[in-house]
Amino acid sequence: MLRVLQVVTHMNRGGLETMLMNYYRNIDRTQVQFDFLTHRPYDGDYGEEIQQMGGTIYHLPVLNPFSFSYKKKLGDFFDNHPEYQIIHVHQDCLSSVILKIAKQHGIEVRIAHSHNASQDKDLKYPIKMFYRRYISKYATELMACSQSAGNWMFCGASFRILNNAICTVDYRYDYEKRQRIRKDLNLEKNELIVGHVGRFSPQKNHGFLIDIFYQVKLQYPNSKLLLIGDDRGELADKMKDKVTDLGLTNSIMFTGLREDVADLMQAMDVFVFPSLYEGFPVTMIEAQASGLPCVISDEVPIECKKTDLIQQWKLNSPATEWARIIIKMGKETIRRDTSELIKKAGYDIAENAKWLQQYYLSKADTIMRKKNNESV
């Protein structure tokens, strides 16, 4: 059995992590097994499932490109685990730090994977831009979730796209399920339910989303906003304070982390995604597979439009305009089963997992043949 090391920050529920788990669940684990090298001291939301499927989770300190101690611990890890000759790194700009050390310690196949088409413009931004330049120097393979994510991360180097695929059957629109879920959530029959899935980070632009919903509420009082995602932390607390200040406490539901996102999407009427930047959000594929009309910002790659359900809107447009189009799409769109369209577009996980599995196995075969030739 081939063991592939996935290098991540953590394995909590997020877009990147969910994508990895979709592939992990659907590969033939008698042939390819995933293990995870994380940069947090805990196993994360997916930890128990990973262990049940035969994976191992390792822990390193937070990735610090200036830390000699961190680099030594990473090098020691590679020396102590010679079974990993394929590593798949999901650390965006700082991937080059890991890839360089992996190369120094003889890791044959070093995959860098881009999941975003930009980064937060914070104090760390110049550091990230510096290390981004060296990714293609130390990686042997480059992957991205979209053309825009690859163009941005790899600065002109060639790369292959690995689709953020899903189990389309799980998201197929079901009217009876919709009615049941809405009843469980105590949603009224004629309420307009605006939905969003995303962690509370600056990238997801929750402050503007709440401003938008405030205008939705003014234009269509019988409405609610469903916010799905980890609502712990300073930014989430600020958003909750904002909701209180705007008098929206009874109209906005913070669900926290949920395992039943596919079911919750059935209950929604329109999906809103005003991100400041994205690579290729898996939530957009999920929402379209659910038959949900979607209003997204013009900073979300239009590549994610696989059906006629998506309307892209300018991020600098007033919240009142966003509210108008959201209400229009939420009230006028007739929900239907669009899961087959997503499958035909190439985003069903079964076929994509087969491809990735064969990709890893072919790389392992090349390593083996190279070693055999060297031993002759």
Short mmCIF file of C-alpha atoms in Angstrom, two decimals:
data_model
loop_
_atom_site.label_atom_id
_atom_site.label_comp_id
_atom_site.label_asym_id
_atom_site.label_seq_id
_atom_site.Cartn_x
_atom_site.Cartn_y
_atom_site.Cartn_z
CA MET A 1 0.00 0.00 0.00
CA LEU A 2 1.22 3.49 -0.92
CA ARG A 3 1.06 6.08 1.85
CA VAL A 4 0.86 9.74 0.77
CA LEU A 5 1.55 12.54 3.26
CA GLN A 6 -0.89 15.46 3.08
CA VAL A 7 0.69 18.55 4.66
CA VAL A 8 -1.90 20.99 6.05
CA THR A 9 -2.44 23.56 8.77
CA HIS A 10 -5.14 21.52 10.51
CA MET A 11 -8.00 19.15 9.71
CA ASN A 12 -10.94 21.22 10.93
CA ARG A 13 -13.97 21.71 8.69
CA GLY A 14 -12.97 24.13 5.95
CA GLY A 15 -13.01 24.18 2.17
CA LEU A 16 -9.51 22.75 1.70
CA GLU A 17 -9.98 20.13 4.39
CA THR A 18 -13.41 19.11 3.09
CA MET A 19 -11.98 18.71 -0.41
CA LEU A 20 -9.24 16.44 0.95
CA MET A 21 -11.75 14.36 2.88
CA ASN A 22 -13.94 13.98 -0.21
CA TYR A 23 -10.98 12.45 -2.04
CA TYR A 24 -9.86 10.41 0.96
CA ARG A 25 -13.29 8.80 1.35
CA ASN A 26 -13.43 7.83 -2.30
CA ILE A 27 -9.97 6.48 -3.10
CA ASP A 28 -9.30 2.76 -2.80
CA ARG A 29 -7.55 2.77 0.56
CA THR A 30 -6.22 -0.74 0.01
CA GLN A 31 -3.99 0.85 -2.64
CA VAL A 32 -3.45 4.44 -1.46
CA GLN A 33 -3.66 5.66 2.12
CA PHE A 34 -3.53 9.29 3.28
CA ASP A 35 -1.67 10.45 6.37
CA PHE A 36 -1.71 14.05 7.59
CA LEU A 37 1.07 16.29 8.86
CA THR A 38 -0.61 19.21 10.63
CA HIS A 39 0.69 22.40 12.22
CA ARG A 40 -1.59 22.41 15.24
CA PRO A 41 -1.43 20.33 18.47
CA TYR A 42 -4.88 18.77 17.94
CA ASP A 43 -6.39 16.25 15.52
CA GLY A 44 -9.19 18.55 14.33
CA ASP A 45 -12.82 17.98 13.43
CA TYR A 46 -11.98 15.23 10.94
CA GLY A 47 -9.49 13.50 13.23
CA GLU A 48 -11.69 10.64 14.36
CA GLU A 49 -12.87 9.85 10.84
CA ILE A 50 -9.30 9.89 9.54
CA GLN A 51 -8.21 7.39 12.17
CA GLN A 52 -11.22 5.17 11.46
CA MET A 53 -10.18 5.05 7.79
CA GLY A 54 -6.65 4.01 8.72
CA GLY A 55 -4.90 7.36 8.48
CA THR A 56 -2.36 8.79 10.90
CA ILE A 57 -2.23 12.42 12.04
CA TYR A 58 1.12 13.93 12.97
CA HIS A 59 1.65 17.30 14.66
CA LEU A 60 4.29 19.99 14.21
CA PRO A 61 4.48 23.50 15.70
CA VAL A 62 2.94 26.42 13.81
CA LEU A 63 4.79 26.95 10.52
CA ASN A 64 7.34 29.71 11.06
CA PRO A 65 9.66 30.26 8.08
CA PHE A 66 12.23 32.00 10.32
CA SER A 67 12.34 29.30 13.00
CA PHE A 68 15.40 27.05 13.02
CA SER A 69 13.62 24.85 15.55
CA TYR A 70 10.65 24.33 13.24
CA LYS A 71 12.84 23.46 10.26
CA LYS A 72 14.84 20.99 12.35
CA LYS A 73 11.68 19.27 13.59
CA LEU A 74 10.36 19.01 10.04
CA GLY A 75 13.67 17.60 8.82
CA ASP A 76 13.74 15.11 11.68
CA PHE A 77 10.21 14.05 10.79
CA PHE A 78 11.22 13.26 7.20
CA ASP A 79 14.31 11.37 8.40
CA ASN A 80 12.21 9.31 10.82
CA HIS A 81 9.52 8.53 8.23
CA PRO A 82 11.26 7.28 5.09
CA GLU A 83 7.99 5.64 3.99
CA TYR A 84 6.83 8.98 2.59
CA GLN A 85 8.24 9.53 -0.87
CA ILE A 86 5.21 11.52 -2.01
CA ILE A 87 4.12 14.63 -0.11
CA HIS A 88 1.21 16.82 -1.11
CA VAL A 89 1.57 20.29 0.43
CA HIS A 90 -1.42 22.58 1.00
CA GLN A 91 0.28 25.54 2.72
CA ASP A 92 -0.20 28.14 0.00
CA CYS A 93 2.68 30.66 -0.20
CA LEU A 94 4.67 29.10 2.63
CA SER A 95 4.66 25.72 0.88
CA SER A 96 8.16 26.50 -0.39
CA VAL A 97 9.54 26.27 3.17
CA ILE A 98 8.32 22.68 3.50
CA LEU A 99 9.17 21.72 -0.08
CA LYS A 100 12.78 22.89 0.29
CA ILE A 101 13.34 20.84 3.43
CA ALA A 102 11.60 17.84 1.85
CA LYS A 103 13.98 18.07 -1.11
CA GLN A 104 16.98 18.30 1.21
CA HIS A 105 15.83 15.10 2.92
CA GLY A 106 15.36 13.12 -0.28
CA ILE A 107 11.59 13.21 -0.79
CA GLU A 108 11.21 12.30 -4.47
CA VAL A 109 7.73 13.67 -5.31
CA ARG A 110 6.85 17.08 -3.88
CA ILE A 111 3.44 18.44 -4.86
CA ALA A 112 2.48 22.06 -4.19
CA HIS A 113 -1.27 22.74 -4.30
CA SER A 114 -2.79 26.22 -4.66
CA HIS A 115 -6.21 26.78 -3.11
CA ASN A 116 -6.49 30.57 -3.41
CA ALA A 117 -6.01 33.36 -5.93
CA SER A 118 -4.81 35.90 -3.35
CA GLN A 119 -4.03 36.35 0.34
CA ASP A 120 -5.14 38.68 3.11
CA LYS A 121 -3.26 42.00 2.86
CA ASP A 122 -2.01 41.87 6.44
CA LEU A 123 1.44 42.22 8.02
CA LYS A 124 2.40 38.73 6.83
CA TYR A 125 1.61 39.48 3.20
CA PRO A 126 5.13 40.62 2.11
CA ILE A 127 6.64 37.52 3.75
CA LYS A 128 4.21 35.27 1.91
CA MET A 129 4.97 36.98 -1.40
CA PHE A 130 8.68 36.39 -0.85
CA TYR A 131 8.26 32.65 -0.23
CA ARG A 132 5.74 32.26 -3.06
CA ARG A 133 8.55 32.92 -5.56
CA TYR A 134 10.34 29.70 -4.59
CA ILE A 135 7.48 27.20 -4.77
CA SER A 136 8.15 26.09 -8.34
CA LYS A 137 11.87 25.80 -7.56
CA TYR A 138 11.38 23.14 -4.89
CA ALA A 139 8.18 21.41 -6.05
CA THR A 140 8.31 18.60 -8.58
CA GLU A 141 4.57 18.90 -9.34
CA LEU A 142 2.19 21.87 -9.24
CA MET A 143 -1.57 21.59 -8.73
CA ALA A 144 -4.36 24.14 -8.30
CA CYS A 145 -8.10 24.13 -7.70
CA SER A 146 -8.64 26.57 -10.59
CA GLN A 147 -6.87 28.39 -13.39
CA SER A 148 -6.86 31.66 -11.45
CA ALA A 149 -5.47 30.00 -8.29
CA GLY A 150 -2.66 28.38 -10.27
CA ASN A 151 -1.83 31.53 -12.23
CA TRP A 152 -1.57 33.56 -9.04
CA MET A 153 0.40 31.08 -6.94
CA PHE A 154 2.84 29.70 -9.49
CA CYS A 155 3.77 32.89 -11.34
CA GLY A 156 3.72 31.53 -14.88
CA ALA A 157 4.87 27.94 -14.22
CA SER A 158 2.71 25.19 -15.71
CA PHE A 159 0.34 23.29 -13.43
CA ARG A 160 -2.54 20.85 -13.52
CA ILE A 161 -6.02 21.47 -12.09
CA LEU A 162 -7.49 19.06 -9.56
CA ASN A 163 -11.22 19.70 -9.34
CA ASN A 164 -12.82 20.45 -5.97
CA ALA A 165 -15.17 17.54 -6.50
CA ILE A 166 -18.13 16.41 -4.37
CA CYS A 167 -20.48 13.49 -3.98
CA THR A 168 -23.21 14.95 -6.18
CA VAL A 169 -25.86 12.49 -4.99
CA ASP A 170 -25.64 13.87 -1.44
CA TYR A 171 -26.60 17.35 -2.61
CA ARG A 172 -29.41 16.46 -5.02
CA TYR A 173 -32.48 18.62 -4.43
CA ASP A 174 -35.25 16.85 -2.54
CA TYR A 175 -38.49 18.74 -1.84
CA GLU A 176 -39.58 16.47 1.01
CA LYS A 177 -36.18 16.77 2.70
CA ARG A 178 -36.37 20.54 2.28
CA GLN A 179 -39.70 20.67 4.08
CA ARG A 180 -38.42 18.46 6.90
CA ILE A 181 -35.21 20.46 7.43
CA ARG A 182 -37.06 23.77 7.43
CA LYS A 183 -39.46 22.40 10.03
CA ASP A 184 -36.53 21.20 12.17
CA LEU A 185 -35.04 24.71 12.00
CA ASN A 186 -38.38 26.32 12.88
CA LEU A 187 -38.47 28.20 9.60
CA GLU A 188 -41.80 29.45 8.37
CA LYS A 189 -43.15 28.28 5.01
CA ASN A 190 -42.94 31.68 3.30
CA GLU A 191 -39.69 32.91 4.88
CA LEU A 192 -36.89 33.78 2.48
CA ILE A 193 -33.80 31.93 3.74
CA VAL A 194 -30.49 33.43 2.70
CA GLY A 195 -27.58 31.04 3.24
CA HIS A 196 -23.80 31.16 3.53
CA VAL A 197 -21.13 28.57 4.33
CA GLY A 198 -17.66 29.68 5.35
CA ARG A 199 -15.22 30.07 8.20
CA PHE A 200 -15.10 33.45 9.92
CA SER A 201 -12.05 35.02 8.31
CA PRO A 202 -11.49 38.39 6.59
CA GLN A 203 -11.50 36.63 3.20
CA LYS A 204 -15.16 35.61 3.53
CA ASN A 205 -16.31 39.21 4.11
CA HIS A 206 -18.96 38.47 6.74
CA GLY A 207 -19.24 42.14 7.74
CA PHE A 208 -20.46 43.07 4.28
CA LEU A 209 -22.67 39.98 4.17
CA ILE A 210 -24.44 41.17 7.32
CA ASP A 211 -24.82 44.66 5.80
CA ILE A 212 -26.36 43.04 2.73
CA PHE A 213 -28.78 41.04 4.81
CA TYR A 214 -29.78 44.18 6.75
CA GLN A 215 -30.92 45.61 3.41
CA VAL A 216 -32.63 42.33 2.49
CA LYS A 217 -34.56 42.57 5.74
CA LEU A 218 -35.63 46.14 4.97
CA GLN A 219 -36.83 45.19 1.49
CA TYR A 220 -38.30 41.79 2.44
CA PRO A 221 -39.01 41.62 6.19
CA ASN A 222 -39.98 37.94 6.15
CA SER A 223 -36.39 36.71 5.75
CA LYS A 224 -33.59 35.09 7.72
CA LEU A 225 -29.87 34.54 7.25
CA LEU A 226 -28.31 31.14 7.93
CA LEU A 227 -24.56 31.34 8.67
CA ILE A 228 -22.87 27.93 8.66
CA GLY A 229 -19.28 27.69 9.87
CA ASP A 230 -17.08 27.68 12.93
CA ASP A 231 -18.38 30.64 14.97
CA ARG A 232 -15.64 30.58 17.57
CA GLY A 233 -12.98 33.26 17.71
CA GLU A 234 -12.54 37.01 17.77
CA LEU A 235 -13.89 37.77 14.30
CA ALA A 236 -17.01 35.67 14.84
CA ASP A 237 -17.62 37.48 18.13
CA LYS A 238 -17.34 40.83 16.35
CA MET A 239 -19.89 39.68 13.78
CA LYS A 240 -22.28 38.62 16.54
CA ASP A 241 -21.90 42.04 18.16
CA LYS A 242 -22.66 43.66 14.82
CA VAL A 243 -25.79 41.54 14.44
CA THR A 244 -26.94 42.70 17.88
CA ASP A 245 -26.20 46.35 17.10
CA LEU A 246 -28.28 46.14 13.91
CA GLY A 247 -31.18 44.53 15.74
CA LEU A 248 -30.94 41.32 13.70
CA THR A 249 -30.49 38.83 16.55
CA ASN A 250 -33.78 37.05 15.80
CA SER A 251 -33.16 37.02 12.05
CA ILE A 252 -29.62 35.61 11.78
CA MET A 253 -28.79 32.05 12.80
CA PHE A 254 -25.19 31.13 13.65
CA THR A 255 -25.20 27.35 13.30
CA GLY A 256 -21.54 26.73 14.14
CA LEU A 257 -19.82 23.74 12.58
CA ARG A 258 -22.25 21.28 11.02
CA GLU A 259 -21.85 17.88 9.43
CA ASP A 260 -25.16 18.20 7.54
CA VAL A 261 -24.34 21.07 5.18
CA ALA A 262 -25.96 19.20 2.29
CA ASP A 263 -29.23 19.04 4.23
CA LEU A 264 -29.05 22.67 5.34
CA MET A 265 -28.64 23.77 1.73
CA GLN A 266 -31.99 22.13 1.00
CA ALA A 267 -33.59 24.58 3.44
CA MET A 268 -32.09 27.69 1.81
CA ASP A 269 -33.66 29.80 -0.94
CA VAL A 270 -30.57 31.66 -2.13
CA PHE A 271 -26.85 31.34 -1.42
CA VAL A 272 -24.67 34.46 -0.99
CA PHE A 273 -20.89 34.52 -1.25
CA PRO A 274 -19.32 38.03 -1.15
CA SER A 275 -15.71 36.89 -0.72
CA LEU A 276 -12.76 39.25 -1.15
CA TYR A 277 -10.91 36.47 -3.01
CA GLU A 278 -11.16 32.73 -3.63
CA GLY A 279 -9.41 29.95 -5.47
CA PHE A 280 -12.34 27.72 -6.35
CA PRO A 281 -14.80 27.40 -3.44
CA VAL A 282 -16.15 23.87 -3.09
CA THR A 283 -19.27 25.40 -1.53
CA MET A 284 -20.21 26.83 -4.92
CA ILE A 285 -20.20 23.36 -6.43
CA GLU A 286 -22.25 22.08 -3.49
CA ALA A 287 -24.77 24.90 -3.79
CA GLN A 288 -25.22 24.41 -7.53
CA ALA A 289 -25.62 20.66 -7.08
CA SER A 290 -28.42 21.53 -4.61
CA GLY A 291 -30.23 23.64 -7.19
CA LEU A 292 -29.62 26.81 -5.17
CA PRO A 293 -29.46 30.20 -6.92
CA CYS A 294 -26.20 31.91 -5.94
CA VAL A 295 -25.12 35.55 -5.79
CA ILE A 296 -21.32 35.79 -5.66
CA SER A 297 -18.80 38.62 -5.74
CA ASP A 298 -16.79 39.45 -8.83
CA GLU A 299 -13.69 38.37 -6.88
CA VAL A 300 -14.89 34.74 -6.90
CA PRO A 301 -13.56 33.05 -10.07
CA ILE A 302 -16.30 32.75 -12.69
CA GLU A 303 -14.82 29.31 -13.41
CA CYS A 304 -17.04 28.03 -10.61
CA LYS A 305 -20.16 28.77 -12.69
CA LYS A 306 -21.24 25.34 -13.92
CA THR A 307 -24.98 26.05 -14.19
CA ASP A 308 -27.28 29.02 -14.85
CA LEU A 309 -27.79 29.40 -11.09
CA ILE A 310 -24.91 31.82 -10.47
CA GLN A 311 -25.13 35.60 -10.70
CA GLN A 312 -21.85 37.45 -10.22
CA TRP A 313 -22.17 40.90 -8.64
CA LYS A 314 -19.64 43.70 -8.20
CA LEU A 315 -18.12 43.74 -4.74
CA ASN A 316 -18.15 47.54 -4.69
CA SER A 317 -21.88 47.69 -5.47
CA PRO A 318 -24.06 49.03 -2.64
CA ALA A 319 -25.60 46.54 -0.24
CA THR A 320 -29.02 47.70 -1.43
CA GLU A 321 -28.27 46.41 -4.94
CA TRP A 322 -27.03 43.09 -3.59
CA ALA A 323 -30.23 42.81 -1.56
CA ARG A 324 -32.40 43.46 -4.61
CA ILE A 325 -30.82 40.72 -6.73
CA ILE A 326 -30.77 38.29 -3.79
CA ILE A 327 -34.50 38.70 -3.20
CA LYS A 328 -35.25 38.44 -6.91
CA MET A 329 -33.27 35.21 -7.36
CA GLY A 330 -34.48 33.71 -4.09
CA LYS A 331 -38.13 34.31 -4.91
CA GLU A 332 -38.15 33.63 -8.64
CA THR A 333 -35.82 30.64 -9.05
CA ILE A 334 -37.61 27.31 -9.26
CA ARG A 335 -35.57 24.68 -7.42
CA ARG A 336 -34.79 21.58 -9.45
CA ASP A 337 -32.37 18.66 -9.47
CA THR A 338 -29.16 20.04 -10.99
CA SER A 339 -26.79 17.42 -9.58
CA GLU A 340 -26.40 15.72 -12.97
CA LEU A 341 -25.17 19.01 -14.48
CA ILE A 342 -22.41 19.14 -11.87
CA LYS A 343 -21.49 15.54 -12.60
CA LYS A 344 -21.32 16.21 -16.35
CA ALA A 345 -19.13 19.26 -15.67
CA GLY A 346 -16.53 16.93 -14.15
CA TYR A 347 -17.07 17.58 -10.45
CA ASP A 348 -18.32 14.24 -9.21
CA ILE A 349 -15.86 12.82 -6.70
CA ALA A 350 -15.92 9.20 -7.86
CA GLU A 351 -14.18 9.82 -11.18
CA ASN A 352 -11.84 12.49 -9.80
CA ALA A 353 -10.72 10.21 -6.96
CA LYS A 354 -9.89 7.46 -9.46
CA TRP A 355 -7.70 9.91 -11.37
CA LEU A 356 -5.85 11.12 -8.27
CA GLN A 357 -5.32 7.57 -7.05
CA GLN A 358 -3.77 6.55 -10.37
CA TYR A 359 -1.68 9.72 -10.40
CA TYR A 360 -0.12 8.87 -7.03
CA LEU A 361 0.42 5.24 -8.03
CA SER A 362 2.12 6.22 -11.28
CA LYS A 363 4.47 8.53 -9.38
CA ALA A 364 5.29 5.75 -6.93
CA ASP A 365 5.96 3.39 -9.84
CA THR A 366 8.37 5.91 -11.37
CA ILE A 367 10.23 6.17 -8.06
CA MET A 368 10.50 2.38 -7.83
CA ARG A 369 11.79 1.99 -11.39
CA LYS A 370 14.35 4.74 -10.79
CA LYS A 371 15.63 3.01 -7.68
CA ASN A 372 15.81 -0.35 -9.47
CA ASN A 373 17.85 1.18 -12.30
CA GLU A 374 20.21 2.81 -9.82
CA SER A 375 20.79 -0.49 -8.04
CA VAL A 376 21.78 -2.31 -11.22
#
